[in-house]
Amino acid sequence: MSTRTRSTTRKNASAMRMVGALLALYRQAAGYTQKSLGDRFVVGEQQIASIEQGRRPLKPDLAEQLDQLLDTKGALAAALEYMPEVDLVPLWAEEFLDREREAIAISSYQNQVLPGLLQTDAYAEAVFRSRVPVYDEDAIAQLVAKRIERQAILHRKEPPITSFVIWEPALRAPLGGREVWAEQLRHLRACSELPGLMLQALPLDRTTHAGLAGPFVLLETPEHQRLAYTEGHRGSHLIADPNEVATLNQKYAMLRSQALTPEDTSDLLDRLLGEQ
């Protein structure tokens, strides 16, 4: 898996199924099973199956490698390039969202806004309305809906183990106004009671801070692969390199030790709500 900063839009679901069907046709013609092809590229049988069923997008770099292996004369890469675009999710974030849905463990450090998995509709709308250049109303509605849809993983019968460390300024910033902020704090308080979810605030009075380089998310897949995801103003990175992921895991462990306990974090939220 490579690091990506390409900015295009997510592709049409019907077109994804068409590209998946092409891959299945070419794979069978070349004598590969889903397992043998997945093993060849170290992506696994399930990922190949998901692409062929149109549930997971085929990424450009993998399409080029498949074209070479299957001798398809560039057909998959060309089909991918000319797929109709219908969505607002950047390509660089697509695989992160796929992996987040499947993850058995998620750890998130945020210092600017609250984690997307814990945002209310109104708070998410305020976040997207803060964007420069501005989104139009339809785009904002779509983005909010997608963000809230992601939160279903927290309410599954067997949810992932989740840990969130949030720097206190993000907790205190009244994005969207005081009512939106208060509703968001109440939502955080309720989320903190969910099974397997740990919420910790990193207070302002700490004299050391392991997360000054910015926010990041750590994921563990069902196959126990560890990944990391970072975002910036001009792009994002999904990181699979074990050394880089290990460094961010070390940072996260230090952040948790610098943060308040989950119980003290709940007390902080109660105090902030009492100031309303």
CSV table of C-alpha atoms in Angstrom, one decimal:
chain,number,residue,atom,x,y,z
A,1,MET,CA,0.0,0.0,0.0
A,2,SER,CA,1.4,3.4,-0.9
A,3,THR,CA,1.0,6.9,0.5
A,4,ARG,CA,-1.4,9.0,-1.6
A,5,THR,CA,-2.1,12.7,-2.0
A,6,ARG,CA,-4.1,12.5,-5.2
A,7,SER,CA,-7.2,14.7,-5.2
A,8,THR,CA,-10.1,13.4,-7.3
A,9,THR,CA,-13.6,12.5,-6.4
A,10,ARG,CA,-15.1,9.2,-5.5
A,11,LYS,CA,-16.6,7.3,-8.5
A,12,ASN,CA,-20.1,6.3,-9.4
A,13,ALA,CA,-21.2,3.1,-7.7
A,14,SER,CA,-22.5,1.5,-10.9
A,15,ALA,CA,-19.3,2.3,-12.7
A,16,MET,CA,-17.4,0.7,-9.8
A,17,ARG,CA,-19.3,-2.5,-10.3
A,18,MET,CA,-18.5,-2.4,-14.1
A,19,VAL,CA,-14.8,-2.1,-13.4
A,20,GLY,CA,-15.1,-4.9,-10.8
A,21,ALA,CA,-16.8,-7.1,-13.4
A,22,LEU,CA,-14.0,-6.3,-15.9
A,23,LEU,CA,-11.4,-7.3,-13.3
A,24,ALA,CA,-13.2,-10.6,-12.6
A,25,LEU,CA,-13.3,-11.4,-16.4
A,26,TYR,CA,-9.6,-10.6,-16.9
A,27,ARG,CA,-8.6,-12.5,-13.8
A,28,GLN,CA,-10.5,-15.6,-14.8
A,29,ALA,CA,-9.1,-15.4,-18.4
A,30,ALA,CA,-5.6,-15.3,-16.9
A,31,GLY,CA,-6.2,-18.3,-14.7
A,32,TYR,CA,-6.1,-16.6,-11.3
A,33,THR,CA,-8.5,-17.1,-8.4
A,34,GLN,CA,-9.4,-14.2,-6.2
A,35,LYS,CA,-7.0,-15.7,-3.5
A,36,SER,CA,-4.1,-16.2,-5.9
A,37,LEU,CA,-4.4,-12.8,-7.3
A,38,GLY,CA,-4.7,-11.2,-3.9
A,39,ASP,CA,-1.7,-13.1,-2.7
A,40,ARG,CA,0.3,-11.8,-5.7
A,41,PHE,CA,-0.3,-8.2,-4.6
A,42,VAL,CA,-0.3,-8.8,-0.8
A,43,VAL,CA,-3.9,-7.3,-0.6
A,44,GLY,CA,-5.8,-10.5,0.2
A,45,GLU,CA,-8.6,-12.4,-1.3
A,46,GLN,CA,-11.3,-10.3,0.5
A,47,GLN,CA,-10.1,-7.1,-1.1
A,48,ILE,CA,-10.1,-8.5,-4.6
A,49,ALA,CA,-13.6,-9.9,-4.0
A,50,SER,CA,-14.7,-6.5,-2.7
A,51,ILE,CA,-13.4,-4.7,-5.8
A,52,GLU,CA,-15.0,-7.2,-8.1
A,53,GLN,CA,-18.3,-6.8,-6.4
A,54,GLY,CA,-18.1,-3.0,-6.7
A,55,ARG,CA,-18.0,-2.5,-2.9
A,56,ARG,CA,-14.4,-1.2,-2.8
A,57,PRO,CA,-12.9,1.1,-5.4
A,58,LEU,CA,-9.9,0.0,-7.5
A,59,LYS,CA,-7.0,2.3,-6.9
A,60,PRO,CA,-5.0,3.7,-9.8
A,61,ASP,CA,-1.7,2.2,-8.7
A,62,LEU,CA,-3.2,-1.3,-8.3
A,63,ALA,CA,-5.1,-0.9,-11.6
A,64,GLU,CA,-1.8,-0.3,-13.4
A,65,GLN,CA,-0.1,-3.3,-11.8
A,66,LEU,CA,-3.1,-5.5,-12.6
A,67,ASP,CA,-3.0,-4.4,-16.3
A,68,GLN,CA,0.6,-5.5,-16.5
A,69,LEU,CA,0.1,-8.8,-14.8
A,70,LEU,CA,-3.1,-9.7,-16.7
A,71,ASP,CA,-1.9,-8.3,-20.0
A,72,THR,CA,-5.0,-6.1,-20.4
A,73,LYS,CA,-3.3,-3.4,-22.5
A,74,GLY,CA,-4.1,-0.7,-19.9
A,75,ALA,CA,-7.9,-1.4,-20.0
A,76,LEU,CA,-8.4,-1.3,-16.2
A,77,ALA,CA,-6.4,2.0,-15.8
A,78,ALA,CA,-8.3,3.6,-18.7
A,79,ALA,CA,-11.7,2.4,-17.3
A,80,LEU,CA,-10.8,3.9,-13.9
A,81,GLU,CA,-9.7,7.2,-15.4
A,82,TYR,CA,-12.9,7.8,-17.2
A,83,MET,CA,-15.4,6.6,-14.6
A,84,PRO,CA,-18.1,9.2,-13.9
A,85,GLU,CA,-17.6,11.3,-10.7
A,86,VAL,CA,-20.5,11.7,-8.4
A,87,ASP,CA,-19.2,12.1,-4.9
A,88,LEU,CA,-17.2,14.5,-2.7
A,89,VAL,CA,-15.0,12.1,-0.9
A,90,PRO,CA,-11.4,12.5,-2.0
A,91,LEU,CA,-9.7,9.4,-3.5
A,92,TRP,CA,-6.9,9.7,-0.8
A,93,ALA,CA,-9.6,9.2,1.9
A,94,GLU,CA,-11.5,6.3,0.2
A,95,GLU,CA,-9.3,3.5,1.5
A,96,PHE,CA,-9.2,5.0,5.0
A,97,LEU,CA,-13.0,5.0,5.1
A,98,ASP,CA,-13.1,1.4,3.9
A,99,ARG,CA,-10.5,0.4,6.5
A,100,GLU,CA,-12.3,2.4,9.2
A,101,ARG,CA,-15.5,0.5,8.5
A,102,GLU,CA,-13.7,-2.9,8.9
A,103,ALA,CA,-11.4,-1.9,11.8
A,104,ILE,CA,-11.4,-3.9,15.0
A,105,ALA,CA,-9.6,-1.0,16.9
A,106,ILE,CA,-9.5,2.7,16.2
A,107,SER,CA,-7.4,5.3,18.1
A,108,SER,CA,-7.8,9.0,17.2
A,109,TYR,CA,-5.9,12.1,18.4
A,110,GLN,CA,-7.5,15.5,17.5
A,111,ASN,CA,-6.4,19.0,18.4
A,112,GLN,CA,-8.5,21.2,16.0
A,113,VAL,CA,-12.0,19.8,15.7
A,114,LEU,CA,-13.7,16.9,17.5
A,115,PRO,CA,-13.4,13.4,16.0
A,116,GLY,CA,-15.8,12.9,13.0
A,117,LEU,CA,-17.0,9.7,14.7
A,118,LEU,CA,-18.2,11.7,17.7
A,119,GLN,CA,-19.7,14.8,15.9
A,120,THR,CA,-23.4,15.7,16.0
A,121,ASP,CA,-25.2,16.7,12.8
A,122,ALA,CA,-25.1,20.4,13.7
A,123,TYR,CA,-21.5,20.4,14.8
A,124,ALA,CA,-20.5,18.6,11.5
A,125,GLU,CA,-22.4,21.2,9.6
A,126,ALA,CA,-20.5,24.0,11.4
A,127,VAL,CA,-17.2,22.3,10.5
A,128,PHE,CA,-18.0,22.1,6.8
A,129,ARG,CA,-19.4,25.6,6.8
A,130,SER,CA,-16.0,26.8,8.1
A,131,ARG,CA,-14.2,25.5,5.0
A,132,VAL,CA,-12.4,28.0,2.7
A,133,PRO,CA,-13.3,28.1,-0.2
A,134,VAL,CA,-16.9,27.5,0.9
A,135,TYR,CA,-19.0,24.5,0.0
A,136,ASP,CA,-22.5,25.0,-1.5
A,137,GLU,CA,-25.6,23.9,0.4
A,138,ASP,CA,-26.0,20.6,-1.4
A,139,ALA,CA,-22.3,19.7,-0.8
A,140,ILE,CA,-22.6,20.5,2.9
A,141,ALA,CA,-25.8,18.3,3.2
A,142,GLN,CA,-24.0,15.4,1.5
A,143,LEU,CA,-20.9,15.7,3.6
A,144,VAL,CA,-22.8,15.9,6.9
A,145,ALA,CA,-24.8,12.8,5.9
A,146,LYS,CA,-21.7,10.8,5.1
A,147,ARG,CA,-20.1,11.8,8.3
A,148,ILE,CA,-23.0,10.8,10.4
A,149,GLU,CA,-23.4,7.5,8.5
A,150,ARG,CA,-19.8,6.6,9.5
A,151,GLN,CA,-20.8,6.6,13.1
A,152,ALA,CA,-22.9,3.4,12.7
A,153,ILE,CA,-19.7,1.4,13.4
A,154,LEU,CA,-19.9,2.6,17.1
A,155,HIS,CA,-23.3,1.0,17.5
A,156,ARG,CA,-22.7,-2.4,15.9
A,157,LYS,CA,-23.4,-5.5,17.8
A,158,GLU,CA,-19.6,-6.0,18.1
A,159,PRO,CA,-18.2,-2.5,17.8
A,160,PRO,CA,-14.5,-1.8,17.4
A,161,ILE,CA,-12.4,-0.9,20.5
A,162,THR,CA,-12.1,2.9,20.2
A,163,SER,CA,-9.9,5.4,21.9
A,164,PHE,CA,-10.1,9.2,21.5
A,165,VAL,CA,-7.7,11.8,22.9
A,166,ILE,CA,-8.9,15.4,22.3
A,167,TRP,CA,-6.9,18.5,23.2
A,168,GLU,CA,-8.9,20.8,25.5
A,169,PRO,CA,-9.0,23.8,23.0
A,170,ALA,CA,-11.1,21.6,20.6
A,171,LEU,CA,-13.5,20.8,23.4
A,172,ARG,CA,-13.9,24.5,24.3
A,173,ALA,CA,-14.2,25.9,20.8
A,174,PRO,CA,-18.0,26.8,20.3
A,175,LEU,CA,-18.2,25.9,16.6
A,176,GLY,CA,-21.7,26.7,15.3
A,177,GLY,CA,-22.6,28.8,18.4
A,178,ARG,CA,-23.3,28.1,22.0
A,179,GLU,CA,-26.4,25.9,21.5
A,180,VAL,CA,-24.6,23.7,18.9
A,181,TRP,CA,-21.6,23.4,21.2
A,182,ALA,CA,-23.6,22.5,24.3
A,183,GLU,CA,-25.5,19.8,22.3
A,184,GLN,CA,-22.1,18.5,21.1
A,185,LEU,CA,-20.7,18.3,24.7
A,186,ARG,CA,-23.8,16.4,25.8
A,187,HIS,CA,-23.3,14.0,22.9
A,188,LEU,CA,-19.7,13.5,23.8
A,189,ARG,CA,-20.8,12.7,27.4
A,190,ALA,CA,-23.2,10.1,26.1
A,191,CYS,CA,-20.6,8.6,23.7
A,192,SER,CA,-18.2,8.2,26.6
A,193,GLU,CA,-20.6,5.6,28.1
A,194,LEU,CA,-20.6,3.4,25.0
A,195,PRO,CA,-19.1,0.0,25.4
A,196,GLY,CA,-15.5,-0.3,24.3
A,197,LEU,CA,-15.1,3.5,23.9
A,198,MET,CA,-12.6,5.5,25.8
A,199,LEU,CA,-12.6,9.3,25.7
A,200,GLN,CA,-9.8,11.3,27.2
A,201,ALA,CA,-9.1,15.1,27.2
A,202,LEU,CA,-5.6,16.4,27.0
A,203,PRO,CA,-5.7,19.5,29.4
A,204,LEU,CA,-4.2,22.8,28.7
A,205,ASP,CA,-2.1,22.8,31.8
A,206,ARG,CA,0.3,20.1,30.6
A,207,THR,CA,3.9,21.3,30.2
A,208,THR,CA,4.7,18.5,27.7
A,209,HIS,CA,2.6,17.5,24.6
A,210,ALA,CA,3.4,14.5,22.4
A,211,GLY,CA,1.0,15.6,19.6
A,212,LEU,CA,2.2,19.0,18.6
A,213,ALA,CA,2.8,17.8,15.0
A,214,GLY,CA,-0.9,17.4,14.5
A,215,PRO,CA,-3.8,15.0,14.5
A,216,PHE,CA,-3.7,11.4,13.4
A,217,VAL,CA,-5.8,8.2,13.4
A,218,LEU,CA,-4.5,4.6,14.0
A,219,LEU,CA,-6.4,1.6,12.8
A,220,GLU,CA,-6.1,-2.2,13.3
A,221,THR,CA,-7.6,-4.3,10.6
A,222,PRO,CA,-9.3,-7.7,11.1
A,223,GLU,CA,-6.0,-9.2,9.8
A,224,HIS,CA,-4.2,-7.3,12.5
A,225,GLN,CA,-2.4,-5.0,10.1
A,226,ARG,CA,-1.7,-1.6,11.7
A,227,LEU,CA,-2.3,1.5,9.7
A,228,ALA,CA,-2.2,5.3,10.3
A,229,TYR,CA,-4.0,8.2,8.7
A,230,THR,CA,-3.0,11.9,8.7
A,231,GLU,CA,-4.6,15.0,7.1
A,232,GLY,CA,-3.3,18.4,6.2
A,233,HIS,CA,-4.4,21.5,4.3
A,234,ARG,CA,-3.3,20.1,0.9
A,235,GLY,CA,-3.7,16.3,1.2
A,236,SER,CA,-3.8,13.2,3.3
A,237,HIS,CA,-1.8,10.1,3.8
A,238,LEU,CA,-2.8,6.5,4.6
A,239,ILE,CA,0.4,5.0,6.0
A,240,ALA,CA,1.2,1.3,6.1
A,241,ASP,CA,5.0,1.5,6.6
A,242,PRO,CA,5.6,-0.4,9.9
A,243,ASN,CA,8.2,2.1,11.1
A,244,GLU,CA,6.1,5.1,10.6
A,245,VAL,CA,3.0,3.5,12.1
A,246,ALA,CA,5.1,2.4,15.1
A,247,THR,CA,6.3,6.0,15.7
A,248,LEU,CA,2.7,7.2,15.7
A,249,ASN,CA,1.7,4.4,18.1
A,250,GLN,CA,4.4,5.6,20.5
A,251,LYS,CA,3.1,9.1,20.2
A,252,TYR,CA,-0.4,8.0,21.0
A,253,ALA,CA,0.7,6.0,24.0
A,254,MET,CA,2.4,9.1,25.3
A,255,LEU,CA,-0.6,11.3,24.6
A,256,ARG,CA,-2.8,8.9,26.6
A,257,SER,CA,-0.5,9.1,29.5
A,258,GLN,CA,-0.5,12.9,29.4
A,259,ALA,CA,-4.3,13.1,29.1
A,260,LEU,CA,-6.9,13.0,31.8
A,261,THR,CA,-8.4,9.6,32.7
A,262,PRO,CA,-11.8,8.8,31.1
A,263,GLU,CA,-13.5,9.5,34.5
A,264,ASP,CA,-11.8,12.9,34.9
A,265,THR,CA,-12.7,13.7,31.3
A,266,SER,CA,-16.3,13.0,32.0
A,267,ASP,CA,-16.0,15.4,35.0
A,268,LEU,CA,-14.5,18.0,32.7
A,269,LEU,CA,-17.4,17.7,30.2
A,270,ASP,CA,-19.8,18.1,33.1
A,271,ARG,CA,-18.1,21.2,34.3
A,272,LEU,CA,-18.1,22.7,30.8
A,273,LEU,CA,-21.8,21.9,30.5
A,274,GLY,CA,-22.4,23.5,33.9
A,275,GLU,CA,-20.9,26.8,32.6
A,276,GLN,CA,-23.7,27.0,30.0
